[in-house]
PDB file of C-alpha atoms and ligand atoms in Angstrom:
ATOM      1  CA  MET A 181     147.754  76.612  91.534  1.00 49.00           C
ATOM      2  CA  LYS A 182     148.951  78.945  88.812  1.00 53.00           C
ATOM      3  CA  LEU A 183     149.001  82.659  89.328  1.00 54.00           C
ATOM      4  CA  GLY A 184     146.409  83.191  86.583  1.00 55.00           C
ATOM      5  CA  GLN A 185     143.831  81.002  88.329  1.00 57.00           C
ATOM      6  CA  VAL A 186     144.216  82.855  91.615  1.00 56.00           C
ATOM      7  CA  SER A 187     143.645  86.189  89.921  1.00 62.00           C
ATOM      8  CA  ARG A 188     140.552  84.963  88.119  1.00 64.00           C
ATOM      9  CA  PHE A 189     139.102  83.686  91.401  1.00 63.00           C
ATOM     10  CA  ASN A 190     139.837  87.021  93.085  1.00 73.00           C
ATOM     11  CA  ILE A 191     138.202  89.009  90.328  1.00 68.00           C
ATOM     12  CA  LEU A 192     135.013  86.938  90.594  1.00 69.00           C
ATOM     13  CA  GLN A 193     135.089  87.284  94.369  1.00 77.00           C
ATOM     14  CA  TYR A 194     135.477  91.066  94.175  1.00 77.00           C
ATOM     15  CA  LEU A 195     132.665  91.297  91.618  1.00 75.00           C
ATOM     16  CA  GLY A 196     130.466  89.297  93.978  1.00 74.00           C
ATOM     17  CA  ILE A 197     131.258  91.501  96.957  1.00 76.00           C
ATOM     18  CA  GLY A 198     130.781  94.608  94.822  1.00 73.00           C
ATOM     19  CA  LEU A 199     127.370  93.433  93.680  1.00 74.00           C
ATOM     20  CA  ALA A 200     126.330  92.663  97.265  1.00 77.00           C
ATOM     21  CA  VAL A 201     127.403  96.136  98.436  1.00 75.00           C
ATOM     22  CA  PHE A 202     125.586  97.767  95.487  1.00 74.00           C
ATOM     23  CA  LEU A 203     122.355  95.897  96.195  1.00 70.00           C
ATOM     24  CA  THR A 204     122.534  96.748  99.912  1.00 72.00           C
ATOM     25  CA  LEU A 205     123.088 100.445  99.207  1.00 69.00           C
ATOM     26  CA  THR A 206     120.268 100.744  96.659  1.00 69.00           C
ATOM     27  CA  GLY A 207     118.021  98.752  98.996  1.00 67.00           C
ATOM     28  CA  CYS A 208     118.728 101.179 101.843  1.00 64.00           C
ATOM     29  CA  GLN A 209     118.116 104.108  99.519  1.00 64.00           C
ATOM     30  CA  THR A 210     114.613 102.836  98.758  1.00 64.00           C
ATOM     31  CA  LEU A 211     113.911 102.246 102.428  1.00 68.00           C
ATOM     32  CA  PHE A 212     115.049 105.696 103.549  1.00 77.00           C
ATOM     33  CA  LYS A 213     113.836 107.702 100.548  1.00 87.00           C
ATOM     34  CA  PRO A 214     112.083 110.838 101.862  1.00 92.00           C
ATOM     35  CA  PRO A 215     108.363 110.953 101.074  1.00 95.00           C
ATOM     36  CA  THR A 216     107.334 112.772  97.879  1.00 97.00           C
ATOM     37  CA  ALA A 217     105.270 115.979  97.952  1.00 97.00           C
ATOM     38  CA  SER A 218     102.190 114.008  96.927  1.00 97.00           C
ATOM     39  CA  GLN A 219     102.750 111.397  99.626  1.00 96.00           C
ATOM     40  CA  ILE A 220     102.768 114.225 102.189  1.00 97.00           C
ATOM     41  CA  HIS A 221     100.166 116.664 100.894  1.00 98.00           C
ATOM     42  CA  LEU A 222      97.794 114.297  99.066  1.00 98.00           C
ATOM     43  CA  LYS A 223      97.668 111.816 101.922  1.00 96.00           C
ATOM     44  CA  LEU A 224      93.850 111.935 101.890  1.00 95.00           C
ATOM     45  CA  GLY A 225      93.532 111.674  98.104  1.00 98.00           C
ATOM     46  CA  ASN A 226      93.694 113.576  94.805  1.00 98.00           C
ATOM     47  CA  PRO A 227      90.203 115.161  94.613  1.00 98.00           C
ATOM     48  CA  SER A 228      90.089 115.534  90.798  1.00 98.00           C
ATOM     49  CA  GLN A 229      92.538 112.814  89.692  1.00 98.00           C
ATOM     50  CA  ALA A 230      94.835 115.598  88.429  1.00 98.00           C
ATOM     51  CA  THR A 231      97.837 114.402  86.406  1.00 98.00           C
ATOM     52  CA  THR A 232     101.177 115.834  85.284  1.00 98.00           C
ATOM     53  CA  ASP A 233     100.245 115.357  81.613  1.00 98.00           C
ATOM     54  CA  PRO A 234     100.416 118.821  79.949  1.00 97.00           C
ATOM     55  CA  GLN A 235      97.497 117.743  77.729  1.00 97.00           C
ATOM     56  CA  ASN A 236      95.458 117.834  80.930  1.00 98.00           C
ATOM     57  CA  SER A 237      95.424 121.643  80.873  1.00 98.00           C
ATOM     58  CA  THR A 238      92.351 122.162  83.060  1.00 98.00           C
ATOM     59  CA  ASN A 239      93.360 119.649  85.750  1.00 98.00           C
ATOM     60  CA  PHE A 240      97.157 119.725  85.728  1.00 98.00           C
ATOM     61  CA  LEU A 241      98.982 118.410  88.802  1.00 98.00           C
ATOM     62  CA  ILE A 242     101.706 120.673  90.219  1.00 98.00           C
ATOM     63  CA  GLU A 243     103.792 119.259  93.059  1.00 98.00           C
ATOM     64  CA  LYS A 244     105.858 121.636  95.175  1.00 98.00           C
ATOM     65  CA  PRO A 245     107.657 120.604  98.353  1.00 98.00           C
ATOM     66  CA  GLU A 246     105.275 122.952 100.211  1.00 98.00           C
ATOM     67  CA  PHE A 247     101.918 121.900  98.663  1.00 98.00           C
ATOM     68  CA  VAL A 248     100.285 120.084  95.759  1.00 98.00           C
ATOM     69  CA  LEU A 249      97.669 121.633  93.483  1.00 98.00           C
ATOM     70  CA  SER A 250      95.504 121.095  90.433  1.00 98.00           C
ATOM     71  CA  TYR A 251      95.953 123.960  87.961  1.00 98.00           C
ATOM     72  CA  ASN A 252      93.461 125.131  85.386  1.00 98.00           C
ATOM     73  CA  SER A 253      95.058 127.052  82.497  1.00 98.00           C
ATOM     74  CA  THR A 254      91.625 128.227  81.323  1.00 98.00           C
ATOM     75  CA  THR A 255      90.731 129.976  84.591  1.00 98.00           C
ATOM     76  CA  GLY A 256      94.319 131.034  85.369  1.00 98.00           C
ATOM     77  CA  THR A 257      94.025 129.672  88.906  1.00 98.00           C
ATOM     78  CA  ALA A 258      94.259 126.412  90.763  1.00 98.00           C
ATOM     79  CA  ASN A 259      91.120 124.289  91.039  1.00 98.00           C
ATOM     80  CA  TRP A 260      92.291 123.230  94.494  1.00 98.00           C
ATOM     81  CA  VAL A 261      95.413 123.125  96.642  1.00 98.00           C
ATOM     82  CA  SER A 262      96.122 120.493  99.294  1.00 98.00           C
ATOM     83  CA  TRP A 263      98.660 120.724 102.117  1.00 98.00           C
ATOM     84  CA  GLN A 264      99.784 119.302 105.399  1.00 98.00           C
ATOM     85  CA  LEU A 265      99.956 121.656 108.371  1.00 98.00           C
ATOM     86  CA  ASN A 266     101.846 120.833 111.544  1.00 97.00           C
ATOM     87  CA  PRO A 267     104.480 122.676 113.594  1.00 96.00           C
ATOM     88  CA  SER A 268     107.303 121.424 111.335  1.00 96.00           C
ATOM     89  CA  TRP A 269     106.179 124.001 108.705  1.00 98.00           C
ATOM     90  CA  LEU A 270     106.238 126.935 111.094  1.00 97.00           C
ATOM     91  CA  GLY A 271     109.100 129.206 112.114  1.00 97.00           C
ATOM     92  CA  ILE A 272     109.835 132.885 112.300  1.00 97.00           C
ATOM     93  CA  VAL A 273     110.300 133.862 108.644  1.00 98.00           C
ATOM     94  CA  LYS A 274     108.488 137.066 107.701  1.00 97.00           C
ATOM     95  CA  ARG A 275     106.012 137.389 104.839  1.00 97.00           C
ATOM     96  CA  GLN A 276     108.146 137.690 101.676  1.00 98.00           C
ATOM     97  CA  ASN A 277     105.527 139.418  99.478  1.00 98.00           C
ATOM     98  CA  ASN A 278     107.397 138.304  96.349  1.00 98.00           C
ATOM     99  CA  PHE A 279     104.347 137.627  94.180  1.00 98.00           C
ATOM    100  CA  ARG A 280     105.605 136.223  90.858  1.00 98.00           C
ATOM    101  CA  PRO A 281     104.575 134.088  87.891  1.00 98.00           C
ATOM    102  CA  ASP A 282     105.025 130.334  88.187  1.00 98.00           C
ATOM    103  CA  GLU A 283     107.657 129.569  85.562  1.00 98.00           C
ATOM    104  CA  THR A 284     107.274 125.828  85.975  1.00 98.00           C
ATOM    105  CA  LEU A 285     104.031 125.799  83.948  1.00 98.00           C
ATOM    106  CA  PRO A 286     104.243 123.816  80.687  1.00 98.00           C
ATOM    107  CA  ALA A 287     105.666 125.727  77.705  1.00 97.00           C
ATOM    108  CA  GLY A 288     103.124 127.876  75.897  1.00 96.00           C
ATOM    109  CA  TRP A 289     100.759 128.290  78.862  1.00 98.00           C
ATOM    110  CA  TYR A 290     100.004 131.825  79.975  1.00 98.00           C
ATOM    111  CA  GLN A 291     101.797 132.620  83.244  1.00 98.00           C
ATOM    112  CA  VAL A 292      99.531 134.852  85.324  1.00 98.00           C
ATOM    113  CA  GLN A 293     101.411 138.001  86.376  1.00 98.00           C
ATOM    114  CA  PRO A 294     101.127 139.744  89.745  1.00 97.00           C
ATOM    115  CA  ASN A 295     100.000 142.892  87.904  1.00 98.00           C
ATOM    116  CA  ASP A 296      97.086 141.076  86.264  1.00 98.00           C
ATOM    117  CA  TYR A 297      95.130 141.726  89.465  1.00 98.00           C
ATOM    118  CA  ARG A 298      95.958 145.441  89.600  1.00 98.00           C
ATOM    119  CA  GLY A 299      92.995 147.802  89.528  1.00 97.00           C
ATOM    120  CA  THR A 300      90.475 144.945  89.495  1.00 98.00           C
ATOM    121  CA  GLY A 301      89.242 145.480  93.042  1.00 98.00           C
ATOM    122  CA  TYR A 302      90.373 141.970  93.997  1.00 98.00           C
ATOM    123  CA  ASP A 303      93.107 140.914  96.381  1.00 98.00           C
ATOM    124  CA  ARG A 304      95.816 138.467  95.406  1.00 98.00           C
ATOM    125  CA  GLY A 305      94.400 135.951  97.864  1.00 98.00           C
ATOM    126  CA  HIS A 306      96.552 133.030  98.975  1.00 98.00           C
ATOM    127  CA  LEU A 307      95.183 129.493  98.824  1.00 98.00           C
ATOM    128  CA  VAL A 308      97.990 128.154 101.067  1.00 98.00           C
ATOM    129  CA  PRO A 309      98.427 131.092 103.456  1.00 98.00           C
ATOM    130  CA  SER A 310     101.846 132.707 103.763  1.00 98.00           C
ATOM    131  CA  GLY A 311     101.461 132.189 107.512  1.00 98.00           C
ATOM    132  CA  ASP A 312     101.348 128.383 107.077  1.00 98.00           C
ATOM    133  CA  ARG A 313     104.858 128.317 105.614  1.00 98.00           C
ATOM    134  CA  THR A 314     107.224 130.306 107.819  1.00 98.00           C
ATOM    135  CA  LYS A 315     109.996 127.753 108.434  1.00 98.00           C
ATOM    136  CA  ASN A 316     112.392 129.219 105.870  1.00 98.00           C
ATOM    137  CA  LEU A 317     112.578 131.762 103.046  1.00 98.00           C
ATOM    138  CA  ASP A 318     112.135 129.237 100.221  1.00 98.00           C
ATOM    139  CA  GLN A 319     109.023 127.716 101.704  1.00 98.00           C
ATOM    140  CA  ASN A 320     107.410 131.098 102.385  1.00 98.00           C
ATOM    141  CA  SER A 321     108.347 132.365  98.892  1.00 98.00           C
ATOM    142  CA  THR A 322     106.618 129.424  97.229  1.00 98.00           C
ATOM    143  CA  THR A 323     103.262 130.581  98.615  1.00 98.00           C
ATOM    144  CA  PHE A 324     103.664 133.795  96.554  1.00 98.00           C
ATOM    145  CA  LEU A 325     103.719 131.978  93.202  1.00 98.00           C
ATOM    146  CA  MET A 326     100.669 133.102  91.211  1.00 98.00           C
ATOM    147  CA  THR A 327      99.539 129.453  90.881  1.00 98.00           C
ATOM    148  CA  ASN A 328      98.750 129.627  94.636  1.00 98.00           C
ATOM    149  CA  ILE A 329      96.814 132.898  94.264  1.00 98.00           C
ATOM    150  CA  ILE A 330      93.180 133.641  93.416  1.00 98.00           C
ATOM    151  CA  PRO A 331      91.272 136.906  92.923  1.00 98.00           C
ATOM    152  CA  GLN A 332      89.546 137.187  96.277  1.00 98.00           C
ATOM    153  CA  ALA A 333      87.157 139.816  97.620  1.00 98.00           C
ATOM    154  CA  PRO A 334      89.390 141.967  99.867  1.00 98.00           C
ATOM    155  CA  LYS A 335      87.060 142.070 102.856  1.00 98.00           C
ATOM    156  CA  LEU A 336      86.644 138.300 102.806  1.00 98.00           C
ATOM    157  CA  ASN A 337      90.390 137.696 102.395  1.00 98.00           C
ATOM    158  CA  ARG A 338      91.200 139.950 105.343  1.00 98.00           C
ATOM    159  CA  GLY A 339      88.094 139.007 107.329  1.00 98.00           C
ATOM    160  CA  ILE A 340      86.541 135.660 108.195  1.00 98.00           C
ATOM    161  CA  TRP A 341      88.668 133.779 105.619  1.00 98.00           C
ATOM    162  CA  SER A 342      91.777 134.958 107.420  1.00 98.00           C
ATOM    163  CA  ASP A 343      90.135 134.188 110.795  1.00 98.00           C
ATOM    164  CA  LEU A 344      89.716 130.559 109.732  1.00 98.00           C
ATOM    165  CA  GLU A 345      93.359 130.382 108.600  1.00 98.00           C
ATOM    166  CA  GLN A 346      94.422 131.643 112.023  1.00 98.00           C
ATOM    167  CA  TYR A 347      92.050 129.206 113.747  1.00 98.00           C
ATOM    168  CA  CYS A 348      93.841 126.348 111.933  1.00 98.00           C
ATOM    169  CA  ARG A 349      97.260 127.500 113.122  1.00 98.00           C
ATOM    170  CA  ASP A 350      95.918 127.899 116.660  1.00 98.00           C
ATOM    171  CA  LEU A 351      94.883 124.224 116.622  1.00 97.00           C
ATOM    172  CA  LEU A 352      98.555 123.284 116.228  1.00 97.00           C
ATOM    173  CA  LYS A 353      99.245 124.590 119.723  1.00 96.00           C
ATOM    174  CA  GLN A 354      97.233 121.613 120.969  1.00 95.00           C
ATOM    175  CA  GLY A 355      99.600 119.258 119.113  1.00 95.00           C
ATOM    176  CA  LYS A 356      97.236 118.629 116.214  1.00 97.00           C
ATOM    177  CA  GLU A 357      98.124 117.951 112.567  1.00 98.00           C
ATOM    178  CA  LEU A 358      95.864 119.205 109.784  1.00 98.00           C
ATOM    179  CA  TYR A 359      95.256 118.232 106.170  1.00 98.00           C
ATOM    180  CA  ILE A 360      93.687 121.158 104.345  1.00 98.00           C
ATOM    181  CA  ILE A 361      92.226 121.362 100.847  1.00 98.00           C
ATOM    182  CA  THR A 362      90.959 124.670  99.549  1.00 98.00           C
ATOM    183  CA  GLY A 363      89.792 125.874  96.188  1.00 98.00           C
ATOM    184  CA  VAL A 364      87.440 127.722  93.920  1.00 98.00           C
ATOM    185  CA  GLU A 365      83.974 127.148  92.539  1.00 98.00           C
ATOM    186  CA  GLY A 366      82.027 128.812  89.761  1.00 98.00           C
ATOM    187  CA  LYS A 367      82.662 132.004  87.836  1.00 98.00           C
ATOM    188  CA  PHE A 368      81.674 135.475  88.953  1.00 98.00           C
ATOM    189  CA  LYS A 369      83.469 137.235  86.102  1.00 98.00           C
ATOM    190  CA  THR A 370      86.887 137.381  84.465  1.00 98.00           C
ATOM    191  CA  ILE A 371      89.769 139.865  84.783  1.00 98.00           C
ATOM    192  CA  ALA A 372      93.078 140.355  82.948  1.00 98.00           C
ATOM    193  CA  LYS A 373      91.364 140.342  79.536  1.00 97.00           C
ATOM    194  CA  GLY A 374      89.679 137.045  80.276  1.00 98.00           C
ATOM    195  CA  LYS A 375      92.834 135.269  81.382  1.00 98.00           C
ATOM    196  CA  VAL A 376      91.830 134.972  85.049  1.00 98.00           C
ATOM    197  CA  THR A 377      88.457 133.836  86.383  1.00 98.00           C
ATOM    198  CA  VAL A 378      87.097 135.396  89.557  1.00 98.00           C
ATOM    199  CA  PRO A 379      85.463 132.483  91.387  1.00 98.00           C
ATOM    200  CA  ALA A 380      81.938 132.847  92.743  1.00 98.00           C
ATOM    201  CA  TRP A 381      82.766 130.743  95.808  1.00 98.00           C
ATOM    202  CA  ASN A 382      85.766 129.816  97.983  1.00 98.00           C
ATOM    203  CA  TRP A 383      85.652 126.585  99.979  1.00 98.00           C
ATOM    204  CA  LYS A 384      87.819 124.702 102.392  1.00 98.00           C
ATOM    205  CA  VAL A 385      87.971 121.184 103.870  1.00 98.00           C
ATOM    206  CA  ILE A 386      90.065 120.731 107.026  1.00 98.00           C
ATOM    207  CA  VAL A 387      90.787 117.310 108.534  1.00 98.00           C
ATOM    208  CA  ILE A 388      92.011 117.568 112.123  1.00 98.00           C
ATOM    209  CA  LEU A 389      94.192 114.821 113.621  1.00 98.00           C
ATOM    210  CA  ASP A 390      94.777 114.971 117.386  1.00 97.00           C
ATOM    211  CA  LYS A 391      98.404 114.088 116.759  1.00 95.00           C
ATOM    212  CA  PRO A 392     100.606 113.563 113.671  1.00 94.00           C
ATOM    213  CA  ASN A 393      99.966 110.331 111.763  1.00 92.00           C
ATOM    214  CA  GLN A 394      96.858 109.486 113.794  1.00 95.00           C
ATOM    215  CA  LYS A 395      94.588 107.009 112.027  1.00 95.00           C
ATOM    216  CA  ILE A 396      91.480 108.611 110.510  1.00 96.00           C
ATOM    217  CA  THR A 397      88.220 107.208 111.851  1.00 96.00           C
ATOM    218  CA  GLU A 398      84.579 108.282 111.734  1.00 95.00           C
ATOM    219  CA  ASN A 399      85.302 110.330 114.906  1.00 96.00           C
ATOM    220  CA  THR A 400      88.100 112.386 113.307  1.00 97.00           C
ATOM    221  CA  GLY A 401      87.454 116.129 113.419  1.00 97.00           C
ATOM    222  CA  ILE A 402      86.562 117.812 110.145  1.00 98.00           C
ATOM    223  CA  ILE A 403      85.532 121.346 109.181  1.00 98.00           C
ATOM    224  CA  ALA A 404      84.163 122.323 105.790  1.00 98.00           C
ATOM    225  CA  VAL A 405      83.146 125.823 104.733  1.00 98.00           C
ATOM    226  CA  ARG A 406      81.805 127.356 101.514  1.00 98.00           C
ATOM    227  CA  MET A 407      81.781 131.163 101.333  1.00 98.00           C
ATOM    228  CA  PRO A 408      80.675 133.576  98.611  1.00 98.00           C
ATOM    229  CA  ASN A 409      83.658 135.449  97.133  1.00 98.00           C
ATOM    230  CA  SER A 410      82.109 138.724  98.135  1.00 98.00           C
ATOM    231  CA  ASN A 411      82.707 141.732 100.329  1.00 98.00           C
ATOM    232  CA  SER A 412      79.468 141.215 102.196  1.00 96.00           C
ATOM    233  CA  PHE A 413      79.211 138.162 104.400  1.00 95.00           C
ATOM    234  CA  LYS A 414      78.024 136.957 107.795  1.00 96.00           C
ATOM    235  CA  LYS A 415      79.895 137.512 111.045  1.00 96.00           C
ATOM    236  CA  HIS A 416      81.811 134.290 111.552  1.00 98.00           C
ATOM    237  CA  TRP A 417      83.306 131.551 109.384  1.00 98.00           C
ATOM    238  CA  ARG A 418      81.173 129.080 111.355  1.00 98.00           C
ATOM    239  CA  ASP A 419      78.130 130.677 109.697  1.00 98.00           C
ATOM    240  CA  TYR A 420      79.365 129.077 106.447  1.00 98.00           C
ATOM    241  CA  GLN A 421      79.989 125.547 107.700  1.00 98.00           C
ATOM    242  CA  VAL A 422      78.628 122.882 105.354  1.00 98.00           C
ATOM    243  CA  SER A 423      79.105 119.146 104.927  1.00 98.00           C
ATOM    244  CA  VAL A 424      81.912 117.839 102.734  1.00 98.00           C
ATOM    245  CA  ASP A 425      79.173 116.220 100.664  1.00 98.00           C
ATOM    246  CA  GLU A 426      77.792 119.657  99.836  1.00 98.00           C
ATOM    247  CA  ILE A 427      81.158 120.857  98.497  1.00 98.00           C
ATOM    248  CA  GLU A 428      81.529 117.626  96.535  1.00 98.00           C
ATOM    249  CA  LYS A 429      78.077 118.118  95.032  1.00 98.00           C
ATOM    250  CA  ASN A 430      78.811 121.725  93.992  1.00 98.00           C
ATOM    251  CA  THR A 431      82.343 121.216  92.676  1.00 98.00           C
ATOM    252  CA  GLY A 432      82.229 117.686  91.280  1.00 98.00           C
ATOM    253  CA  LEU A 433      85.342 116.853  93.317  1.00 98.00           C
ATOM    254  CA  ASP A 434      85.704 113.743  95.494  1.00 98.00           C
ATOM    255  CA  PHE A 435      87.565 114.292  98.752  1.00 98.00           C
ATOM    256  CA  LEU A 436      89.125 111.789 101.162  1.00 97.00           C
ATOM    257  CA  THR A 437      89.286 109.028  98.544  1.00 97.00           C
ATOM    258  CA  ASN A 438      92.261 107.427 100.329  1.00 97.00           C
ATOM    259  CA  ILE A 439      90.066 106.792 103.369  1.00 96.00           C
ATOM    260  CA  PRO A 440      87.975 103.595 103.408  1.00 95.00           C
ATOM    261  CA  LYS A 441      84.556 104.258 101.861  1.00 96.00           C
ATOM    262  CA  THR A 442      82.475 103.625 105.004  1.00 96.00           C
ATOM    263  CA  VAL A 443      84.578 106.066 107.079  1.00 96.00           C
ATOM    264  CA  GLN A 444      84.720 108.541 104.175  1.00 95.00           C
ATOM    265  CA  ASP A 445      80.928 108.560 103.815  1.00 96.00           C
ATOM    266  CA  LYS A 446      80.373 109.147 107.550  1.00 96.00           C
ATOM    267  CA  LEU A 447      82.942 111.943 107.763  1.00 96.00           C
ATOM    268  CA  GLU A 448      81.551 113.700 104.705  1.00 95.00           C
ATOM    269  CA  ARG A 449      78.011 113.804 106.024  1.00 93.00           C
TER     270      ARG A 449
HETATM  271 MN1   MN B 564      94.551 135.526 102.423  1.00 54.13          MN
HETATM  272 MN1   MN B 565      84.669 111.793  99.004  1.00 54.13          MN
END
């Protein structure tokens, strides 16, 4: 055997081994890839088929590690926000209060400013509550982006709306995992020279799993509420409980589309 032949054989052998190693590594990478924001927060479905196409300016999908939302550049707020809530999102970080415009919006879209709400009589109300993201500074800060904020009647925001948010976090002490979708409905008026719509209603759909990753069945716990965005309201959030079907009818959204239709229909009733 000549020296040249040996070398050629070795080169082919090394290429073969190299290719095998490459394929194994990329294969492992696919297997162990962490789930995307949508895989986590839109586990139950995308209620308006929002997309990341900037042409879709009234139903534009924004994915953050902390939550996923559909943004409406005409109303200056989200249509809805969806998020997972379990103890892994909770820690001891304090409320950052760093309200700020969301600079990730497509070029040319108006970025709602924290001051746009000043003097309007409305609170900068969180969709995903600050208290649901206290694991670290980044996660808490993300809840203060103006794309997660709506003009909310102050007494509602600090009253029974906040009570329901706390009720959700209390459920985690029993080991539960929640999937929450909340959003706006209708138009009461506009503020910020027409750039931000004050919704007439705020609603919420909460799916309650007894433990993380539990399979959803017709017996899975679910709470839906629809409240007027007003400073006068009844005593308890339970006074505003409705069926999921009723929110679907009023908003035109379709919730829980990732759940088999027969189970979905039963849960929504
Ligand atoms: Mn609030
Ligand atoms: Mn549905």
